[in-house]
Structure formats: structure tokens, C-alpha cells
Amino acid sequence: MSSICVDSFMLENGERYCHVVNKKTGEPLYYPNLYITTQVRNRSESISTMKVIAGSISLLYRFFMRKEINIDERIQKRIFLAHHEIDDLIEFTSFNFKSGVDSDFGVTNVKKPTKYFRITTIANYLEWLCKILLSHTGQKDTIKEILVFINNIKRKKPRNNDKYVMDIEKSLDKAQLDSLFSILSPGSNLN
């Protein structure tokens, strides 16, 4: 079972809220919760949106725990995720953990829109985290490095090509168009 999870609760004023917590220690994770508060809650997103974003971020931190990656430290040293680590992360985002099983064996895959949302959320979070942790540098090279890193992640989003595949051709070919226009032309015997 994973030790990183999303915990939801109600504030004293009746507002529902959620945060990312380390189950073993009971402590909230600092940067994920700062992101949820400043970037999600302050945009007046619904609690369900906050939960799915928090879920994607908790998934990211579960991946980091498995791979023993200290992302804060690595970003501060400008050692961003390598291509093989990004590939592993993308594969990890495709797993469905609803069954409560937290191992790669026997885990089913989520659908493309879910994977797309997870990768988008993770990329947005990591971009924000890089900017927070490296804001003191202010160098153009740093910004370029961050953009290359984030674009390497965003490039891995699944494409929904199914939308653009037409099973049945719905337009007329050139011969059919010529025939139609000849019929519709003034003075045609078929008009």
C-alpha cells in the first residue's frame, strides 16, 4: 500500500478541502499542498477538481518514493529527470490503482483521457516547483532548462487520434462533385 495519499476534510467554516499526506508520518507534504492552495484552490476550483489534481500529485510522489528520487534536491541542483525516468513516470501514470494494489504486477491501465490529465497536472506542478525552487537564480539558461524538461514530459501525453479517424468517408469525391454541379447547373436536363 502507498504511503502517500490524498486526505479530504472540512474546515471550520464548512469549506471542503483536501491535501497530500504521508500516511506513515501523518504529515502533509509541503510543496504539493502549497501548490494545491495557491494554484488550485485560489482559482476557486471545486473540491472534486482539487482531489483529482491532488491525486495526480500524490501519484507523482509515490513514483518518486519508489525510485528513491528527492525531486526538491535534484531540481535545486538542476538535475532534472532523465529521459528514462520520464518514460518510467509516464508508464506509472497509466496504471490504475483503484483496486488498492500498489505494484506493477496485475494493475490495469487507465483510459487515455485520465492519463492525459495526470501527465498535464504533473507537468504543470513540476514547472511550478522548478520556478519556486530556482526563482533565486533568475538566469535565462535556467528558464530554458526548465522548459526543455517540462516539454519532454508534455511531449509524452497520449494523443487521441480516434477523434480524427473517420470510419466512413463523409465527403464527396471529385467525380461526385462534378456530377452534382452538372445536375444543378442552369439548363441541365436533370435539373
mmCIF file of C-alpha atoms in Angstrom:
data_model
loop_
_atom_site.group_PDB
_atom_site.id
_atom_site.type_symbol
_atom_site.label_atom_id
_atom_site.label_comp_id
_atom_site.label_asym_id
_atom_site.label_seq_id
_atom_site.Cartn_x
_atom_site.Cartn_y
_atom_site.Cartn_z
ATOM 1 C CA MET A 1 0.000 0.000 0.000
ATOM 2 C CA SER A 2 1.194 3.517 -0.736
ATOM 3 C CA SER A 3 2.265 5.869 1.995
ATOM 4 C CA ILE A 4 1.348 8.996 0.005
ATOM 5 C CA CYS A 5 -2.367 9.708 -0.246
ATOM 6 C CA VAL A 6 -4.981 12.428 -0.536
ATOM 7 C CA ASP A 7 -6.880 13.270 2.639
ATOM 8 C CA SER A 8 -10.063 15.337 2.467
ATOM 9 C CA PHE A 9 -11.684 17.152 5.365
ATOM 10 C CA MET A 10 -13.961 20.071 6.200
ATOM 11 C CA LEU A 11 -12.691 23.390 7.538
ATOM 12 C CA GLU A 12 -14.446 25.150 10.435
ATOM 13 C CA ASN A 13 -16.219 27.487 8.006
ATOM 14 C CA GLY A 14 -17.755 24.481 6.208
ATOM 15 C CA GLU A 15 -15.446 24.586 3.191
ATOM 16 C CA ARG A 16 -14.308 21.193 1.978
ATOM 17 C CA TYR A 17 -10.584 20.837 1.429
ATOM 18 C CA CYS A 18 -8.005 18.180 0.641
ATOM 19 C CA HIS A 19 -4.274 17.785 0.970
ATOM 20 C CA VAL A 20 -1.495 15.343 0.117
ATOM 21 C CA VAL A 21 -0.291 13.449 3.186
ATOM 22 C CA ASN A 22 2.401 10.937 4.066
ATOM 23 C CA LYS A 23 0.300 8.180 5.663
ATOM 24 C CA LYS A 24 3.168 6.749 7.694
ATOM 25 C CA THR A 25 4.038 10.012 9.435
ATOM 26 C CA GLY A 26 0.685 11.772 9.111
ATOM 27 C CA GLU A 27 2.451 14.891 7.855
ATOM 28 C CA PRO A 28 1.223 16.894 4.876
ATOM 29 C CA LEU A 29 3.745 17.297 2.059
ATOM 30 C CA TYR A 30 4.847 20.929 1.875
ATOM 31 C CA TYR A 31 5.208 21.750 -1.828
ATOM 32 C CA PRO A 32 2.268 19.689 -3.118
ATOM 33 C CA ASN A 33 -0.051 21.369 -0.613
ATOM 34 C CA LEU A 34 1.366 24.818 -1.312
ATOM 35 C CA TYR A 35 0.618 24.171 -4.999
ATOM 36 C CA ILE A 36 -2.916 22.950 -4.277
ATOM 37 C CA THR A 37 -3.611 26.022 -2.136
ATOM 38 C CA THR A 38 -2.033 28.697 -4.330
ATOM 39 C CA GLN A 39 -2.624 27.311 -7.812
ATOM 40 C CA VAL A 40 -5.835 25.276 -7.494
ATOM 41 C CA ARG A 41 -7.896 26.456 -4.520
ATOM 42 C CA ASN A 42 -7.222 30.130 -5.175
ATOM 43 C CA ARG A 43 -8.612 29.671 -8.708
ATOM 44 C CA SER A 44 -11.877 28.673 -6.996
ATOM 45 C CA GLU A 45 -11.762 25.123 -8.342
ATOM 46 C CA SER A 46 -14.290 22.631 -6.982
ATOM 47 C CA ILE A 47 -13.347 20.082 -4.333
ATOM 48 C CA SER A 48 -13.584 17.272 -6.887
ATOM 49 C CA THR A 49 -11.109 19.086 -9.165
ATOM 50 C CA MET A 50 -8.815 19.647 -6.199
ATOM 51 C CA LYS A 51 -8.998 15.935 -5.353
ATOM 52 C CA VAL A 52 -8.087 14.716 -8.839
ATOM 53 C CA ILE A 53 -5.219 17.204 -9.065
ATOM 54 C CA ALA A 54 -4.036 16.174 -5.589
ATOM 55 C CA GLY A 55 -4.390 12.536 -6.662
ATOM 56 C CA SER A 56 -2.138 13.113 -9.670
ATOM 57 C CA ILE A 57 0.446 14.844 -7.490
ATOM 58 C CA SER A 58 0.312 12.056 -4.888
ATOM 59 C CA LEU A 59 0.846 9.586 -7.745
ATOM 60 C CA LEU A 60 3.943 11.581 -8.731
ATOM 61 C CA TYR A 61 5.327 11.429 -5.190
ATOM 62 C CA ARG A 62 4.614 7.694 -4.980
ATOM 63 C CA PHE A 63 6.702 7.325 -8.124
ATOM 64 C CA PHE A 64 9.486 9.393 -6.540
ATOM 65 C CA MET A 65 9.386 7.217 -3.410
ATOM 66 C CA ARG A 66 9.622 4.022 -5.472
ATOM 67 C CA LYS A 67 12.550 5.334 -7.488
ATOM 68 C CA GLU A 68 14.157 6.983 -4.431
ATOM 69 C CA ILE A 69 14.194 10.385 -6.122
ATOM 70 C CA ASN A 70 14.446 13.512 -3.977
ATOM 71 C CA ILE A 71 12.939 15.867 -6.541
ATOM 72 C CA ASP A 72 13.425 19.053 -4.486
ATOM 73 C CA GLU A 73 17.138 18.381 -4.114
ATOM 74 C CA ARG A 74 17.548 17.401 -7.759
ATOM 75 C CA ILE A 75 15.763 20.496 -9.033
ATOM 76 C CA GLN A 76 17.916 22.734 -6.823
ATOM 77 C CA LYS A 77 20.998 21.061 -8.332
ATOM 78 C CA ARG A 78 19.391 21.352 -11.802
ATOM 79 C CA ILE A 79 19.496 17.589 -12.261
ATOM 80 C CA PHE A 80 16.120 17.166 -13.905
ATOM 81 C CA LEU A 81 14.558 13.806 -14.661
ATOM 82 C CA ALA A 82 16.449 11.874 -17.330
ATOM 83 C CA HIS A 83 14.645 10.556 -20.407
ATOM 84 C CA HIS A 84 14.409 7.027 -18.993
ATOM 85 C CA GLU A 85 12.980 8.399 -15.724
ATOM 86 C CA ILE A 86 10.391 10.403 -17.661
ATOM 87 C CA ASP A 87 9.474 7.256 -19.607
ATOM 88 C CA ASP A 88 9.085 5.344 -16.328
ATOM 89 C CA LEU A 89 6.950 8.167 -14.911
ATOM 90 C CA ILE A 90 4.710 8.193 -17.983
ATOM 91 C CA GLU A 91 4.255 4.435 -17.709
ATOM 92 C CA PHE A 92 3.457 4.825 -13.994
ATOM 93 C CA THR A 93 0.739 7.402 -14.782
ATOM 94 C CA SER A 94 -1.047 4.814 -16.918
ATOM 95 C CA PHE A 95 -1.592 2.410 -14.009
ATOM 96 C CA ASN A 96 -4.977 2.181 -12.296
ATOM 97 C CA PHE A 97 -4.505 1.920 -8.531
ATOM 98 C CA LYS A 98 -8.217 1.903 -7.602
ATOM 99 C CA SER A 99 -8.031 -1.742 -6.544
ATOM 100 C CA GLY A 100 -5.706 -0.765 -3.716
ATOM 101 C CA VAL A 101 -2.829 -2.756 -5.180
ATOM 102 C CA ASP A 102 0.331 -0.669 -5.366
ATOM 103 C CA SER A 103 2.511 -2.865 -7.541
ATOM 104 C CA ASP A 104 3.051 -3.008 -11.284
ATOM 105 C CA PHE A 105 2.004 -6.661 -11.456
ATOM 106 C CA GLY A 106 -1.636 -7.164 -12.293
ATOM 107 C CA VAL A 107 -2.501 -3.469 -12.421
ATOM 108 C CA THR A 108 -4.809 -2.418 -15.238
ATOM 109 C CA ASN A 109 -4.290 0.700 -17.320
ATOM 110 C CA VAL A 110 -6.379 3.848 -17.181
ATOM 111 C CA LYS A 111 -8.007 5.335 -20.278
ATOM 112 C CA LYS A 112 -6.259 7.933 -22.443
ATOM 113 C CA PRO A 113 -8.122 10.982 -21.042
ATOM 114 C CA THR A 114 -7.152 10.034 -17.469
ATOM 115 C CA LYS A 115 -3.515 9.517 -18.444
ATOM 116 C CA TYR A 116 -3.569 12.806 -20.375
ATOM 117 C CA PHE A 117 -4.959 14.659 -17.323
ATOM 118 C CA ARG A 118 -2.387 13.085 -14.988
ATOM 119 C CA ILE A 119 0.545 13.973 -17.236
ATOM 120 C CA THR A 120 -0.738 17.526 -17.751
ATOM 121 C CA THR A 121 -1.182 18.011 -13.998
ATOM 122 C CA ILE A 122 2.258 16.561 -13.236
ATOM 123 C CA ALA A 123 3.924 18.744 -15.887
ATOM 124 C CA ASN A 124 2.180 21.871 -14.555
ATOM 125 C CA TYR A 125 3.144 21.005 -10.981
ATOM 126 C CA LEU A 126 6.793 20.283 -11.850
ATOM 127 C CA GLU A 127 7.036 23.515 -13.845
ATOM 128 C CA TRP A 128 5.672 25.446 -10.859
ATOM 129 C CA LEU A 129 8.026 23.599 -8.477
ATOM 130 C CA CYS A 130 11.053 24.341 -10.667
ATOM 131 C CA LYS A 131 10.151 28.024 -10.769
ATOM 132 C CA ILE A 132 9.676 28.120 -6.978
ATOM 133 C CA LEU A 133 12.922 26.301 -6.184
ATOM 134 C CA LEU A 134 15.016 28.084 -8.817
ATOM 135 C CA SER A 135 13.464 31.561 -8.609
ATOM 136 C CA HIS A 136 16.565 32.948 -6.931
ATOM 137 C CA THR A 137 18.759 32.252 -9.971
ATOM 138 C CA GLY A 138 16.905 34.460 -12.451
ATOM 139 C CA GLN A 139 19.093 33.215 -15.298
ATOM 140 C CA LYS A 140 17.701 32.760 -18.795
ATOM 141 C CA ASP A 141 19.561 29.453 -19.122
ATOM 142 C CA THR A 142 17.702 28.129 -16.088
ATOM 143 C CA ILE A 143 14.343 29.036 -17.610
ATOM 144 C CA LYS A 144 15.341 27.318 -20.860
ATOM 145 C CA GLU A 145 16.407 24.180 -18.963
ATOM 146 C CA ILE A 146 13.077 24.120 -17.125
ATOM 147 C CA LEU A 147 11.129 24.499 -20.378
ATOM 148 C CA VAL A 148 13.090 21.689 -22.043
ATOM 149 C CA PHE A 149 12.437 19.437 -19.038
ATOM 150 C CA ILE A 150 8.705 20.230 -18.938
ATOM 151 C CA ASN A 151 8.322 19.900 -22.714
ATOM 152 C CA ASN A 152 9.959 16.459 -22.532
ATOM 153 C CA ILE A 153 7.160 15.432 -20.174
ATOM 154 C CA LYS A 154 4.350 17.145 -22.108
ATOM 155 C CA ARG A 155 5.532 15.519 -25.321
ATOM 156 C CA LYS A 156 4.646 12.139 -23.817
ATOM 157 C CA LYS A 157 0.937 12.931 -23.428
ATOM 158 C CA PRO A 158 -1.214 10.426 -25.310
ATOM 159 C CA ARG A 159 -2.790 11.683 -28.473
ATOM 160 C CA ASN A 160 -6.425 10.998 -29.002
ATOM 161 C CA ASN A 161 -6.168 10.109 -32.679
ATOM 162 C CA ASP A 162 -9.504 8.298 -32.500
ATOM 163 C CA LYS A 163 -11.264 11.657 -32.787
ATOM 164 C CA TYR A 164 -9.832 12.279 -36.217
ATOM 165 C CA VAL A 165 -10.248 8.842 -37.749
ATOM 166 C CA MET A 166 -13.340 8.651 -39.896
ATOM 167 C CA ASP A 167 -14.677 5.170 -40.464
ATOM 168 C CA ILE A 168 -16.969 6.274 -43.256
ATOM 169 C CA GLU A 169 -15.944 8.892 -45.759
ATOM 170 C CA LYS A 170 -18.464 11.697 -45.348
ATOM 171 C CA SER A 171 -17.431 13.934 -48.231
ATOM 172 C CA LEU A 172 -17.935 13.673 -51.960
ATOM 173 C CA ASP A 173 -15.047 12.802 -54.237
ATOM 174 C CA LYS A 174 -14.202 14.877 -57.336
ATOM 175 C CA ALA A 175 -16.312 12.783 -59.757
ATOM 176 C CA GLN A 176 -19.353 13.004 -57.466
ATOM 177 C CA LEU A 177 -18.923 16.784 -57.111
ATOM 178 C CA ASP A 178 -18.657 17.210 -60.904
ATOM 179 C CA SER A 179 -21.811 15.146 -61.391
ATOM 180 C CA LEU A 180 -23.687 17.128 -58.724
ATOM 181 C CA PHE A 181 -22.723 20.503 -60.191
ATOM 182 C CA SER A 182 -23.645 19.401 -63.721
ATOM 183 C CA ILE A 183 -27.100 18.381 -62.448
ATOM 184 C CA LEU A 184 -27.558 21.679 -60.591
ATOM 185 C CA SER A 185 -26.339 23.888 -63.433
ATOM 186 C CA PRO A 186 -28.970 26.061 -65.154
ATOM 187 C CA GLY A 187 -30.414 24.421 -68.245
ATOM 188 C CA SER A 188 -29.482 20.872 -67.209
ATOM 189 C CA ASN A 189 -31.943 18.183 -68.347
ATOM 190 C CA LEU A 190 -31.734 16.538 -64.898
ATOM 191 C CA ASN A 191 -32.478 19.777 -63.016
#
